[in-house]
């Protein structure tokens, strides 16, 4: 295709400014409040894991279940998944902050704490690092091969690439669930090392899937409105994106509710303290806001069929869901730092700046090199013809 | 058979070309012909089992539930195990008819009717157990909250009561869903039958269906709405069942992953049972071209996925029990795996997690005899899962002085046998009185049914 419209250079420029600004804010925060800065940075990292690895899982899911409606959007999801290799660099600074982030890294604390001692075969820096490295490498390997196959197909349309990716994604899916659980337990649940919940991995998993669908949706909507996508992609194709976002959001609420109800009902002090921390001072309002922002409002807005084919509405609701996921992660991470009540100030501004800036640059750089739809994918025609 | 080069062509649901009449003939044959000797043997066996159960139940009513093996501390045993087991079986039907419908999975057509019927019968069977477990089933009316002279109310904060609501809602919606789907087929039977009585009955229950355009429009709309309503029900019922256990503070019961874990397990066991029955049905009724190997292969994939999810939950429970650092919690799980009921635990692990892993291989997924063996193992494994959760968590609780072993009595086993008898008797009766595959839906997915010409006239 020769008449491809390229994304304007201003995307790079705007993204770059945001990214640099975000990094500067974060660096200044490191100087004045290093511990807080590490929490901010963890927030950014976990959000990027959600979007990046979650998108990789969505790419895999398409191959695994043989979906066709999503094929025209798959390249967008692949570009979002290319956050994955960046994570390997992004994770490094976090290792300098383990002491600030995780209570269980303090030897003197562990020595006087029986429960932490019993957990130390799992919660120790060496094993923790090995697990993180394992997860990152695994994601990188699958990302590399899956996107390479997809991209090579653009040249010759060979179906063996699809076959290979079906095999790869079949293997990847169980690994995805396990690694995302490990990541959730290690990087977020162990912030409160005494606390435990068996559903925690599923909870984070649900959030990542919602966030990645939302990220694909907003990117697709913006590209569509800018005229960068194939005009044959019609509103009906967006229906399924909206439905999946809606469906998994209900799933997220179900998981969150299950966790809350069971802990509240049993009322065991070894579990309830985690929820009590999220009810301390102004955290109360964050907790209530999470319920409305993440579940009730999107549920009511997106429940109808027309809402999901309404691109204008999706343009609002997709970023809304991304915001909701950011709020969710904030709710999971920050009560360990802001003990008295929720806090938000200039250091936290680094979060939106870095996340959005980085994604914009990745999009610009990669969309210049790749086609924005998988032009020779055997399933593309069926995907373009999709109608309700 | 594999996909074509575009990976998009749907595998034809019907193998070979069948005309609409041939479809009707094959599906309506069991309904319109006299029962065969095989059918009499089958119903003989299942009703005998039912009768054994009825006798054991009668004796239980007469003498009280002291006849059962329940003791202190194992206050819940076979009765609740059977309840959870049968409720779980009931989940495949709604998943197939509601969730797979919303996911636009056409392969569900061949199996949806049967699975829905199994849902209804399984829920009926399950409903018996809490009713008899109360010990005084003649007082069960009080489970329903209504204003009464005694000013006696149910405990609204108990998940056991939520069960009453969840299960009755589930039964009602599943039943309506099933019945609505049957209407066009009942009309077909009405038009085909020559017997006056049958004609009369079919006429009443087909509600004046004439197959007009408007009828179909209403039908499709109701079907979509009911599918939407049923979808949360697939999750809610077993979630509430899991709450029965998880809201308590018993180690091994109280863990937050229970709701999704129970739902995955329920779908897993439901598909296991549906596969078990369908493999027999397709053979007996010559429906191998309707309930195809491709359909069974897809069901096997769902079994693999849900079995692995259940495995994830087992692993997570075990890991967090250790990670919690709580010695009571740790003991409960060590006792499960290595205590006196370790055999039950390892039956559960191997049947639910290990054997389904064989479905990673396409050859095994498409091999009917091996599939049959594995799905039977799934049924066994899922029954033992509930045994493990209930009995092993209770038999050694906080106070070692009150530890005890649980041994079922012949009445427990008789009632369990009777529940299978009831379920299969209902299934066998269903197979002779109503079409086991939806004729109307099946016609819609044959190759002849799809318009070949587009609106703009192009082919």
PDB file of N, CA, C and O in Angstrom, chain B residues 111-141:
ATOM      1  N   UNK B 111     -25.516 -29.501  20.575  1.00  0.00           N
ATOM      2  CA  UNK B 111     -25.515 -30.030  21.936  1.00  0.00           C
ATOM      3  C   UNK B 111     -26.320 -29.189  22.904  1.00  0.00           C
ATOM      4  O   UNK B 111     -26.560 -29.599  24.035  1.00  0.00           O
ATOM      5  N   UNK B 112     -26.767 -27.993  22.456  1.00  0.00           N
ATOM      6  CA  UNK B 112     -27.356 -27.055  23.424  1.00  0.00           C
ATOM      7  C   UNK B 112     -28.606 -27.625  24.090  1.00  0.00           C
ATOM      8  O   UNK B 112     -28.746 -27.565  25.315  1.00  0.00           O
ATOM      9  N   UNK B 113     -29.519 -28.180  23.287  1.00  0.00           N
ATOM     10  CA  UNK B 113     -30.775 -28.664  23.848  1.00  0.00           C
ATOM     11  C   UNK B 113     -30.527 -29.699  24.943  1.00  0.00           C
ATOM     12  O   UNK B 113     -31.080 -29.626  26.031  1.00  0.00           O
ATOM     13  N   UNK B 114     -29.675 -30.652  24.623  1.00  0.00           N
ATOM     14  CA  UNK B 114     -29.427 -31.722  25.585  1.00  0.00           C
ATOM     15  C   UNK B 114     -28.785 -31.167  26.853  1.00  0.00           C
ATOM     16  O   UNK B 114     -29.144 -31.533  27.966  1.00  0.00           O
ATOM     17  N   UNK B 115     -27.824 -30.282  26.656  1.00  0.00           N
ATOM     18  CA  UNK B 115     -27.134 -29.725  27.819  1.00  0.00           C
ATOM     19  C   UNK B 115     -28.095 -28.926  28.698  1.00  0.00           C
ATOM     20  O   UNK B 115     -28.021 -28.981  29.926  1.00  0.00           O
ATOM     21  N   UNK B 116     -29.015 -28.212  28.044  1.00  0.00           N
ATOM     22  CA  UNK B 116     -29.990 -27.448  28.837  1.00  0.00           C
ATOM     23  C   UNK B 116     -30.887 -28.379  29.640  1.00  0.00           C
ATOM     24  O   UNK B 116     -31.203 -28.107  30.805  1.00  0.00           O
ATOM     25  N   UNK B 117     -31.307 -29.472  28.993  1.00  0.00           N
ATOM     26  CA  UNK B 117     -32.144 -30.430  29.714  1.00  0.00           C
ATOM     27  C   UNK B 117     -31.391 -30.988  30.906  1.00  0.00           C
ATOM     28  O   UNK B 117     -31.931 -31.117  32.011  1.00  0.00           O
ATOM     29  N   UNK B 118     -30.094 -31.279  30.689  1.00  0.00           N
ATOM     30  CA  UNK B 118     -29.298 -31.810  31.794  1.00  0.00           C
ATOM     31  C   UNK B 118     -29.187 -30.807  32.922  1.00  0.00           C
ATOM     32  O   UNK B 118     -29.174 -31.168  34.090  1.00  0.00           O
ATOM     33  N   UNK B 119     -29.098 -29.524  32.562  1.00  0.00           N
ATOM     34  CA  UNK B 119     -29.060 -28.486  33.588  1.00  0.00           C
ATOM     35  C   UNK B 119     -30.289 -28.574  34.478  1.00  0.00           C
ATOM     36  O   UNK B 119     -30.195 -28.577  35.708  1.00  0.00           O
ATOM     37  N   UNK B 120     -31.437 -28.658  33.822  1.00  0.00           N
ATOM     38  CA  UNK B 120     -32.682 -28.655  34.592  1.00  0.00           C
ATOM     39  C   UNK B 120     -32.757 -29.883  35.494  1.00  0.00           C
ATOM     40  O   UNK B 120     -33.078 -29.780  36.678  1.00  0.00           O
ATOM     41  N   UNK B 121     -32.424 -31.041  34.925  1.00  0.00           N
ATOM     42  CA  UNK B 121     -32.519 -32.258  35.735  1.00  0.00           C
ATOM     43  C   UNK B 121     -31.474 -32.260  36.850  1.00  0.00           C
ATOM     44  O   UNK B 121     -31.745 -32.721  37.963  1.00  0.00           O
ATOM     45  N   UNK B 122     -30.290 -31.753  36.546  1.00  0.00           N
ATOM     46  CA  UNK B 122     -29.244 -31.731  37.578  1.00  0.00           C
ATOM     47  C   UNK B 122     -29.636 -30.802  38.718  1.00  0.00           C
ATOM     48  O   UNK B 122     -29.420 -31.118  39.888  1.00  0.00           O
ATOM     49  N   UNK B 123     -30.235 -29.659  38.376  1.00  0.00           N
ATOM     50  CA  UNK B 123     -30.628 -28.734  39.440  1.00  0.00           C
ATOM     51  C   UNK B 123     -31.759 -29.338  40.265  1.00  0.00           C
ATOM     52  O   UNK B 123     -31.802 -29.207  41.490  1.00  0.00           O
ATOM     53  N   UNK B 124     -32.665 -30.054  39.590  1.00  0.00           N
ATOM     54  CA  UNK B 124     -33.726 -30.719  40.339  1.00  0.00           C
ATOM     55  C   UNK B 124     -33.146 -31.738  41.315  1.00  0.00           C
ATOM     56  O   UNK B 124     -33.559 -31.824  42.478  1.00  0.00           O
ATOM     57  N   UNK B 125     -32.191 -32.527  40.815  1.00  0.00           N
ATOM     58  CA  UNK B 125     -31.551 -33.521  41.677  1.00  0.00           C
ATOM     59  C   UNK B 125     -30.833 -32.839  42.831  1.00  0.00           C
ATOM     60  O   UNK B 125     -30.948 -33.259  43.987  1.00  0.00           O
ATOM     61  N   UNK B 126     -30.118 -31.774  42.506  1.00  0.00           N
ATOM     62  CA  UNK B 126     -29.346 -31.076  43.539  1.00  0.00           C
ATOM     63  C   UNK B 126     -30.271 -30.507  44.606  1.00  0.00           C
ATOM     64  O   UNK B 126     -29.975 -30.581  45.795  1.00  0.00           O
ATOM     65  N   UNK B 127     -31.388 -29.957  44.175  1.00  0.00           N
ATOM     66  CA  UNK B 127     -32.295 -29.300  45.104  1.00  0.00           C
ATOM     67  C   UNK B 127     -32.793 -30.214  46.205  1.00  0.00           C
ATOM     68  O   UNK B 127     -33.120 -29.759  47.312  1.00  0.00           O
ATOM     69  N   UNK B 128     -32.830 -31.512  45.910  1.00  0.00           N
ATOM     70  CA  UNK B 128     -33.279 -32.471  46.916  1.00  0.00           C
ATOM     71  C   UNK B 128     -32.428 -32.435  48.172  1.00  0.00           C
ATOM     72  O   UNK B 128     -32.944 -32.561  49.291  1.00  0.00           O
ATOM     73  N   UNK B 129     -31.112 -32.283  47.975  1.00  0.00           N
ATOM     74  CA  UNK B 129     -30.202 -32.553  49.086  1.00  0.00           C
ATOM     75  C   UNK B 129     -30.274 -31.552  50.225  1.00  0.00           C
ATOM     76  O   UNK B 129     -30.362 -31.974  51.384  1.00  0.00           O
ATOM     77  N   UNK B 130     -30.244 -30.245  49.943  1.00  0.00           N
ATOM     78  CA  UNK B 130     -30.400 -29.336  51.083  1.00  0.00           C
ATOM     79  C   UNK B 130     -31.748 -29.553  51.754  1.00  0.00           C
ATOM     80  O   UNK B 130     -31.862 -29.467  52.982  1.00  0.00           O
ATOM     81  N   UNK B 131     -32.763 -29.886  50.943  1.00  0.00           N
ATOM     82  CA  UNK B 131     -34.087 -30.090  51.519  1.00  0.00           C
ATOM     83  C   UNK B 131     -34.081 -31.250  52.506  1.00  0.00           C
ATOM     84  O   UNK B 131     -34.644 -31.137  53.599  1.00  0.00           O
ATOM     85  N   UNK B 132     -33.420 -32.350  52.147  1.00  0.00           N
ATOM     86  CA  UNK B 132     -33.426 -33.482  53.081  1.00  0.00           C
ATOM     87  C   UNK B 132     -32.398 -33.294  54.190  1.00  0.00           C
ATOM     88  O   UNK B 132     -32.553 -33.837  55.270  1.00  0.00           O
ATOM     89  N   UNK B 133     -31.374 -32.483  53.897  1.00  0.00           N
ATOM     90  CA  UNK B 133     -30.341 -32.276  54.911  1.00  0.00           C
ATOM     91  C   UNK B 133     -30.885 -31.507  56.110  1.00  0.00           C
ATOM     92  O   UNK B 133     -30.320 -31.571  57.197  1.00  0.00           O
ATOM     93  N   UNK B 134     -31.958 -30.764  55.911  1.00  0.00           N
ATOM     94  CA  UNK B 134     -32.526 -30.049  57.056  1.00  0.00           C
ATOM     95  C   UNK B 134     -32.989 -31.028  58.132  1.00  0.00           C
ATOM     96  O   UNK B 134     -33.170 -30.631  59.278  1.00  0.00           O
ATOM     97  N   UNK B 135     -33.195 -32.300  57.757  1.00  0.00           N
ATOM     98  CA  UNK B 135     -33.599 -33.280  58.761  1.00  0.00           C
ATOM     99  C   UNK B 135     -35.106 -33.340  58.935  1.00  0.00           C
ATOM    100  O   UNK B 135     -35.658 -34.382  59.228  1.00  0.00           O
ATOM    101  N   UNK B 136     -35.752 -32.215  58.770  1.00  0.00           N
ATOM    102  CA  UNK B 136     -37.217 -32.182  58.872  1.00  0.00           C
ATOM    103  C   UNK B 136     -37.765 -31.535  57.601  1.00  0.00           C
ATOM    104  O   UNK B 136     -38.181 -30.381  57.610  1.00  0.00           O
ATOM    105  N   UNK B 137     -37.764 -32.293  56.516  1.00  0.00           N
ATOM    106  CA  UNK B 137     -38.087 -31.688  55.223  1.00  0.00           C
ATOM    107  C   UNK B 137     -39.505 -31.123  55.158  1.00  0.00           C
ATOM    108  O   UNK B 137     -39.784 -30.286  54.305  1.00  0.00           O
ATOM    109  N   UNK B 138     -40.375 -31.573  56.072  1.00  0.00           N
ATOM    110  CA  UNK B 138     -41.731 -31.015  56.040  1.00  0.00           C
ATOM    111  C   UNK B 138     -41.757 -29.566  56.517  1.00  0.00           C
ATOM    112  O   UNK B 138     -42.778 -28.903  56.403  1.00  0.00           O
ATOM    113  N   UNK B 139     -40.652 -29.108  57.061  1.00  0.00           N
ATOM    114  CA  UNK B 139     -40.611 -27.709  57.484  1.00  0.00           C
ATOM    115  C   UNK B 139     -39.878 -26.817  56.475  1.00  0.00           C
ATOM    116  O   UNK B 139     -39.631 -25.644  56.738  1.00  0.00           O
ATOM    117  N   UNK B 140     -39.499 -27.382  55.336  1.00  0.00           N
ATOM    118  CA  UNK B 140     -38.683 -26.627  54.373  1.00  0.00           C
ATOM    119  C   UNK B 140     -39.372 -25.373  53.849  1.00  0.00           C
ATOM    120  O   UNK B 140     -38.711 -24.480  53.327  1.00  0.00           O
ATOM    121  N   UNK B 141     -40.690 -25.340  53.975  1.00  0.00           N
ATOM    122  CA  UNK B 141     -41.405 -24.154  53.516  1.00  0.00           C
ATOM    123  C   UNK B 141     -40.891 -22.892  54.162  1.00  0.00           C
ATOM    124  O   UNK B 141     -40.929 -21.805  53.565  1.00  0.00           O
TER     125      UNK B 141
END
